[in-house]
XYZ file of C-alpha atoms in Angstrom:
487
model
C 108.836 141.419 90.191
C 110.617 138.465 92.826
C 113.446 139.204 94.942
C 115.262 136.118 92.860
C 114.259 138.454 89.552
C 115.459 141.616 90.934
C 118.972 140.086 91.498
C 118.921 138.692 87.484
C 121.054 141.044 85.072
C 118.935 142.878 83.028
C 120.685 143.705 79.346
C 119.589 146.485 77.358
C 119.380 148.349 74.318
C 123.044 150.117 73.641
C 120.916 153.561 71.424
C 122.465 156.854 70.748
C 125.988 156.401 73.242
C 122.941 155.517 76.030
C 122.021 152.479 77.766
C 118.233 151.946 77.592
C 115.270 150.360 79.078
C 112.619 148.697 77.808
C 109.061 148.787 78.884
C 108.416 144.973 78.302
C 111.136 142.607 80.526
C 111.182 138.576 78.683
C 114.039 135.955 80.261
C 116.781 134.433 78.833
C 117.813 130.700 79.240
C 120.424 128.517 79.528
C 119.413 126.011 76.832
C 120.786 123.472 78.789
C 119.181 123.648 81.579
C 116.880 125.444 81.144
C 117.363 127.576 84.066
C 116.857 131.188 84.301
C 119.914 133.789 83.473
C 118.446 136.719 83.390
C 115.837 139.024 82.224
C 116.876 141.289 78.797
C 114.374 144.380 77.538
C 112.778 143.674 74.673
C 112.049 146.272 72.239
C 110.031 147.113 68.813
C 109.029 150.169 67.106
C 109.169 153.024 69.793
C 113.380 151.873 70.355
C 114.486 151.502 66.577
C 112.995 154.675 65.607
C 114.874 155.645 67.903
C 117.899 153.707 67.083
C 117.478 154.889 63.031
C 117.881 158.659 64.438
C 120.720 158.415 66.243
C 122.220 156.535 63.690
C 120.752 159.261 60.838
C 122.470 162.104 62.853
C 125.876 160.279 63.221
C 126.126 160.175 59.688
C 125.479 164.107 58.520
C 126.373 165.776 61.494
C 130.297 163.302 62.767
C 133.209 162.855 60.612
C 132.515 159.048 60.546
C 132.380 159.014 56.507
C 134.523 161.301 55.777
C 137.094 160.019 57.780
C 138.864 156.969 56.273
C 141.146 157.217 59.153
C 139.191 157.517 61.766
C 137.414 154.084 60.578
C 140.506 152.649 60.609
C 141.673 153.703 63.969
C 137.892 152.252 65.104
C 137.471 149.408 63.364
C 141.290 148.379 64.748
C 140.241 149.149 68.091
C 137.360 147.441 68.091
C 139.264 143.957 67.116
C 141.517 144.635 69.773
C 138.932 144.901 72.351
C 136.925 142.468 71.116
C 140.057 139.865 71.131
C 140.626 141.456 75.037
C 136.649 140.248 75.804
C 137.045 137.482 73.522
C 137.372 134.489 76.827
C 134.486 136.545 78.614
C 132.259 136.231 74.954
C 132.778 132.399 74.458
C 131.537 132.234 78.244
C 128.253 133.717 77.704
C 127.722 132.210 74.430
C 128.045 128.571 75.193
C 125.993 129.113 78.408
C 123.568 131.617 76.393
C 123.468 129.868 73.076
C 124.346 126.300 74.816
C 127.503 125.932 72.085
C 130.589 123.711 73.622
C 133.386 125.458 74.170
C 135.437 125.454 71.412
C 133.180 126.168 69.283
C 131.866 129.204 71.296
C 136.144 130.040 70.703
C 135.768 129.488 67.454
C 132.421 131.667 66.826
C 134.431 134.311 68.869
C 137.865 134.644 66.837
C 135.957 135.514 63.355
C 135.036 139.302 65.379
C 138.714 141.185 65.487
C 140.314 139.168 62.293
C 136.523 140.679 60.313
C 137.359 143.678 61.047
C 140.666 143.888 60.672
C 140.292 142.950 57.439
C 137.509 145.478 56.494
C 140.011 148.525 58.196
C 142.803 147.337 55.200
C 140.022 147.733 52.717
C 139.096 151.461 53.955
C 143.010 152.329 53.490
C 143.139 150.442 49.576
C 139.416 152.103 48.916
C 139.456 154.441 46.093
C 136.885 155.234 43.068
C 138.649 155.594 39.720
C 139.473 158.915 37.454
C 140.271 159.162 33.781
C 141.067 162.039 31.036
C 138.457 160.749 28.947
C 139.758 163.229 26.161
C 142.507 166.347 26.662
C 141.273 168.736 29.883
C 138.284 166.660 30.395
C 137.796 164.069 33.129
C 135.878 161.443 34.601
C 135.712 160.790 38.757
C 133.801 157.751 40.167
C 133.241 157.958 44.316
C 132.095 155.325 46.088
C 130.276 156.728 48.781
C 128.601 155.410 52.353
C 124.886 155.143 51.836
C 123.598 155.845 54.330
C 121.665 154.165 58.342
C 122.688 150.121 57.005
C 119.766 148.192 59.417
C 121.567 144.654 60.196
C 119.886 141.965 61.777
C 120.853 139.579 63.393
C 120.764 135.861 64.274
C 120.625 134.000 67.332
C 122.540 130.880 67.070
C 126.161 132.877 65.564
C 125.401 136.384 67.061
C 129.170 137.315 67.302
C 130.379 135.890 64.581
C 127.337 137.348 62.039
C 127.272 140.162 63.955
C 130.164 141.950 63.078
C 130.620 139.411 59.679
C 127.766 142.979 58.592
C 128.757 145.700 60.902
C 132.536 145.441 60.031
C 131.723 146.220 55.984
C 129.096 148.628 57.188
C 131.496 150.586 59.074
C 134.184 150.161 56.799
C 132.560 151.510 53.664
C 131.671 155.086 55.729
C 127.690 153.224 56.543
C 126.550 154.259 60.497
C 124.343 151.672 61.603
C 120.839 149.657 63.612
C 121.767 146.345 64.665
C 118.613 144.199 65.217
C 119.636 141.353 67.798
C 117.917 137.973 68.898
C 116.552 137.823 72.232
C 117.258 134.367 72.190
C 121.486 135.691 73.382
C 119.890 138.900 74.904
C 122.677 138.742 77.492
C 125.518 138.212 74.825
C 123.728 141.035 72.877
C 124.148 143.387 75.929
C 128.357 142.441 75.928
C 128.503 143.113 72.740
C 127.336 146.801 73.254
C 129.477 147.085 76.091
C 132.104 146.419 74.287
C 131.358 148.341 70.864
C 130.391 151.294 73.626
C 134.387 151.195 75.110
C 135.816 151.767 72.042
C 137.492 154.788 71.854
C 137.106 157.860 69.072
C 133.842 155.937 68.238
C 131.741 158.522 67.511
C 127.672 158.240 69.304
C 124.901 157.561 67.696
C 127.523 155.539 64.704
C 126.714 152.083 65.848
C 123.677 151.151 67.629
C 122.062 148.088 69.288
C 118.582 147.431 69.862
C 117.256 143.629 71.039
C 114.171 143.097 69.836
C 111.111 141.349 67.327
C 110.058 142.133 64.089
C 108.353 144.526 64.530
C 112.373 146.093 64.643
C 113.383 144.425 61.322
C 110.206 145.847 59.988
C 110.994 149.363 60.972
C 114.371 148.982 59.154
C 112.285 147.904 56.262
C 110.293 149.839 55.732
C 112.274 153.448 57.014
C 113.385 155.993 54.477
C 116.205 156.905 56.134
C 117.420 153.026 56.227
C 118.290 152.870 52.393
C 120.351 149.492 53.110
C 119.663 146.378 54.862
C 121.612 142.820 55.272
C 119.664 140.127 56.602
C 121.144 136.751 57.881
C 118.634 134.173 59.005
C 115.621 131.723 56.713
C 115.260 132.018 52.867
C 111.381 132.772 53.822
C 112.028 136.198 55.544
C 114.303 137.094 53.354
C 111.881 137.283 50.119
C 109.220 138.553 52.875
C 111.637 141.459 53.696
C 112.598 141.741 49.924
C 109.053 142.144 48.977
C 108.631 144.329 52.027
C 111.607 146.462 50.537
C 110.838 147.156 47.225
C 108.126 150.153 47.932
C 110.968 152.161 48.548
C 113.853 150.304 46.481
C 115.958 149.313 48.971
C 119.314 147.920 48.542
C 119.770 143.815 50.328
C 122.311 142.080 51.159
C 120.958 138.286 52.043
C 122.852 134.992 53.072
C 119.770 133.077 53.803
C 118.802 128.964 54.166
C 121.696 126.649 53.062
C 120.982 122.343 51.983
C 124.950 121.718 52.140
C 125.822 118.853 49.896
C 128.557 116.124 51.028
C 129.463 114.590 47.859
C 131.636 111.900 48.387
C 133.518 109.875 45.365
C 134.069 105.819 46.100
C 138.193 107.385 46.218
C 137.787 109.197 48.517
C 139.659 109.689 51.977
C 137.528 108.128 54.389
C 139.414 108.498 57.199
C 139.579 112.284 56.804
C 136.208 112.458 55.786
C 134.493 110.718 58.952
C 135.266 113.656 61.327
C 134.193 115.997 58.607
C 130.856 114.517 57.953
C 130.496 114.718 61.749
C 131.442 117.874 62.376
C 129.296 119.133 59.686
C 126.581 117.525 61.237
C 126.903 118.956 65.005
C 129.017 122.396 65.016
C 126.752 124.720 66.436
C 124.108 121.758 67.124
C 123.323 121.598 63.575
C 122.480 125.351 63.773
C 124.192 126.244 61.007
C 123.789 127.870 57.615
C 126.719 125.525 55.700
C 125.387 122.534 58.350
C 126.563 119.552 56.784
C 122.492 118.215 55.763
C 123.110 115.988 53.165
C 125.042 112.968 52.192
C 125.211 111.889 49.015
C 127.490 108.922 48.424
C 128.940 106.913 45.371
C 127.782 103.479 45.515
C 130.838 101.426 46.031
C 131.825 103.841 49.019
C 128.410 103.613 50.376
C 128.015 100.875 52.486
C 131.484 101.631 54.080
C 130.848 105.374 55.389
C 127.056 103.849 56.734
C 127.945 101.358 58.754
C 130.919 103.383 60.016
C 128.901 106.428 60.667
C 126.192 103.667 62.052
C 129.404 103.262 64.497
C 130.099 106.670 65.081
C 126.966 109.020 66.096
C 125.455 107.580 68.578
C 129.172 107.973 69.840
C 128.805 111.984 69.628
C 128.664 113.282 73.901
C 125.766 115.691 73.806
C 126.022 117.916 76.910
C 125.970 121.392 78.253
C 128.808 123.442 77.390
C 129.829 123.491 80.996
C 131.132 119.916 80.593
C 134.704 120.435 78.627
C 133.546 116.715 77.195
C 130.624 117.447 75.228
C 131.036 117.580 71.818
C 128.347 118.927 70.885
C 125.463 121.393 72.967
C 122.039 121.880 72.901
C 119.269 123.230 70.341
C 118.286 126.940 71.390
C 114.970 125.576 72.560
C 112.925 122.625 73.105
C 110.517 124.069 70.905
C 113.503 123.507 68.118
C 113.517 119.948 69.882
C 109.897 119.109 68.667
C 110.200 121.292 65.720
C 112.503 118.640 64.685
C 112.075 115.795 65.710
C 107.685 116.084 63.708
C 110.261 116.068 60.977
C 112.554 113.154 61.529
C 108.913 111.628 61.946
C 107.339 112.625 58.792
C 110.484 111.703 56.466
C 109.836 108.114 57.665
C 106.554 107.437 57.454
C 107.023 108.754 53.463
C 109.218 106.081 53.143
C 112.936 106.888 55.279
C 114.983 104.651 55.988
C 116.642 104.928 59.686
C 120.132 104.403 59.589
C 121.043 106.213 63.537
C 117.636 107.519 65.376
C 119.196 109.865 67.619
C 116.301 112.032 68.697
C 115.286 114.178 71.448
C 117.132 113.620 75.651
C 114.547 112.108 77.657
C 115.905 110.778 80.328
C 118.545 111.941 83.481
C 120.083 115.284 83.861
C 119.568 116.190 80.516
C 116.422 115.813 80.035
C 115.902 119.268 81.313
C 117.891 120.715 78.886
C 117.063 121.147 74.453
C 119.652 118.403 73.664
C 118.304 116.191 70.321
C 120.801 113.188 69.463
C 122.442 113.473 65.523
C 119.821 111.805 63.475
C 121.212 109.499 60.002
C 117.956 108.886 57.372
C 118.665 107.575 53.941
C 116.534 108.303 51.581
C 116.208 107.280 47.891
C 113.623 110.106 46.856
C 115.506 114.229 46.881
C 112.540 115.785 46.249
C 111.200 114.488 49.650
C 110.714 117.233 52.234
C 113.093 116.795 54.814
C 116.307 116.540 51.867
C 114.505 119.777 50.050
C 113.825 122.230 53.402
C 115.874 123.250 55.656
C 115.784 121.197 59.314
C 118.136 123.241 60.787
C 119.188 120.451 63.522
C 121.169 117.431 63.137
C 119.881 115.626 60.827
C 121.636 114.145 57.483
C 119.869 112.161 54.872
C 121.865 110.117 52.794
C 121.677 109.189 49.679
C 123.409 106.648 47.022
C 124.103 108.374 43.224
C 126.332 106.148 40.603
C 127.940 107.933 38.219
C 129.184 112.546 38.347
C 126.393 113.459 36.211
C 123.559 111.820 38.557
C 125.971 113.181 41.681
C 125.765 117.058 40.132
C 121.896 116.316 39.629
C 120.868 115.666 42.717
C 123.663 118.605 44.565
C 121.892 120.939 42.164
C 118.139 119.340 42.885
C 117.509 121.988 46.083
C 116.440 125.712 45.294
C 119.436 126.637 48.187
C 123.078 127.527 46.979
C 124.694 128.413 49.810
C 127.412 125.857 50.433
C 129.032 122.818 48.806
C 131.549 119.555 49.910
C 133.028 117.827 47.596
C 135.259 114.288 48.530
C 137.325 112.456 46.016
C 141.707 111.630 45.663
C 140.766 112.150 42.051
C 143.357 114.923 40.846
C 141.460 116.678 38.224
C 137.728 115.636 39.763
C 136.677 117.887 42.214
C 137.382 121.155 40.456
C 135.667 119.054 37.526
C 132.852 119.091 40.471
C 132.595 122.358 41.663
C 132.927 124.263 38.242
C 129.428 122.390 37.995
C 127.920 122.849 41.579
C 125.770 125.657 41.665
C 127.083 127.019 45.200
C 129.006 130.454 46.572
C 131.169 127.955 48.623
C 132.539 124.986 47.688
C 135.243 122.967 50.154
C 137.101 119.792 48.096
C 137.643 117.653 50.841
C 137.262 119.666 53.717
C 134.652 121.860 55.688
C 134.010 125.285 56.707
C 136.448 126.902 56.075
C 136.165 131.006 55.632
C 138.206 133.577 54.846
C 137.618 137.077 55.478
C 139.515 138.332 52.239
C 137.394 135.701 50.089
C 134.154 136.253 48.948
C 131.058 134.034 50.974
C 127.605 134.425 50.360
C 124.817 132.378 48.197
C 123.339 131.205 45.272
C 119.499 130.628 43.994
C 117.525 131.368 47.150
C 120.227 130.874 49.548
C 120.815 135.012 48.985
C 122.096 137.739 47.324
C 125.318 139.863 47.576
C 128.453 138.537 49.271
C 130.065 139.247 52.912
C 133.820 139.511 53.338
C 136.107 139.635 50.338
C 136.643 143.012 48.263
C 133.016 142.719 47.475
C 131.735 142.960 50.855
C 131.670 146.656 50.557
C 129.158 146.660 47.607
C 125.926 146.752 50.079
C 126.861 149.539 51.545
C 128.452 152.171 49.122
C 126.839 154.116 46.075
C 128.505 155.281 43.217
C 128.826 158.921 42.050
C 130.442 159.512 38.341
C 131.954 163.560 38.599
C 132.957 164.626 35.354
C 134.807 167.928 35.352
C 135.948 169.831 32.256
C 139.031 172.106 33.120
C 140.123 173.049 29.899
C 144.066 172.388 28.463
C 147.251 174.883 28.054
């Protein structure tokens, strides 16, 4: 190892209450500059096996699954710790993940409220009891399943890790969290925050940064009865098939292709900035990215021209520049992948309204920057419309009637979210009831509340996160019948 490499921080795993190294080290890269900012221990099956063993031991030997007061206290303390380190987490997230400052701060801000809401669910969690015949009772207990396997994607590692971990811990499960190599330095800081939380028993939370071998081990292990996975639909299908051999419980939040449905009577002054942010937030690397713009014919010309003027003005740049409005993609491989998708769409008949594309000149050329792109299409069966792009590429399609808008919005295997824009009093709710999606915003986008469920229809997933239903992926129901008799 050269002197420069030895001076870089080494991000390690957190397993069984201790920092763990691996035999293989890889590099952490700033996607805005291509600079190597650290090294990380790359985990595989060996680390996953030890993490599962630790979590299983903690589940059976500690009071974690039995002591509600302990779980409430720990989740509240975890929330405090995330708030105390919010600035540090956001700064590192900007550097390693590429998010501009406001977006990184927003992601980190999701952690504490989610933990506190789940702490409240612990206090309100109850089973059922009934005397269904004199002296004969039934009691239903909701008990934790055991070790929960959690797989976290690189696009929002802090927010999405907590979104799955909080309900798992609230239910009384212990956890093994597989986190991505692209955010290894952030993973290590998150692990440090968790490791310093008072009263958290050793082995309850284990965090491994690693490869597909880690999630494969979690899916195959008989000691991990439930998996919470956020990622692509293709991977969700693959792990579901593999886990079927053990009748594994899966909570899946998968891909999305969110339609923005803009009617003639929409307030375009309000809609335009939300359409822009829906495309550029996290550089379009977001399962709820507004990637399909469906516009009623009477509004189409105006909206097209305004977006043609607006999108090229988005300030693309590194998070270190406070004026940056959109950061880089996660790496240059994804820049090339997205540009191939756009070129294929143009070859297939899409019209370029705003070409955008890779930044190839100047200092930004060192990073993984891709300018926002707007393509107009007439065929909703095109790959650019049907497949998740995971980048700042928006398609626009014109419709005439409500029925046509609903048909186009639902013409997708995905059903994660949708946004409806109209000043009509009755129309938005009427349309919302017909849209096949788990979250629908009316005259807004990306509003999420811990009190209300989030998840997908169709191939966008199964189960729900946030809300009361988020505990369901981690609980079993036990029916106990008592015959105590009567006096």
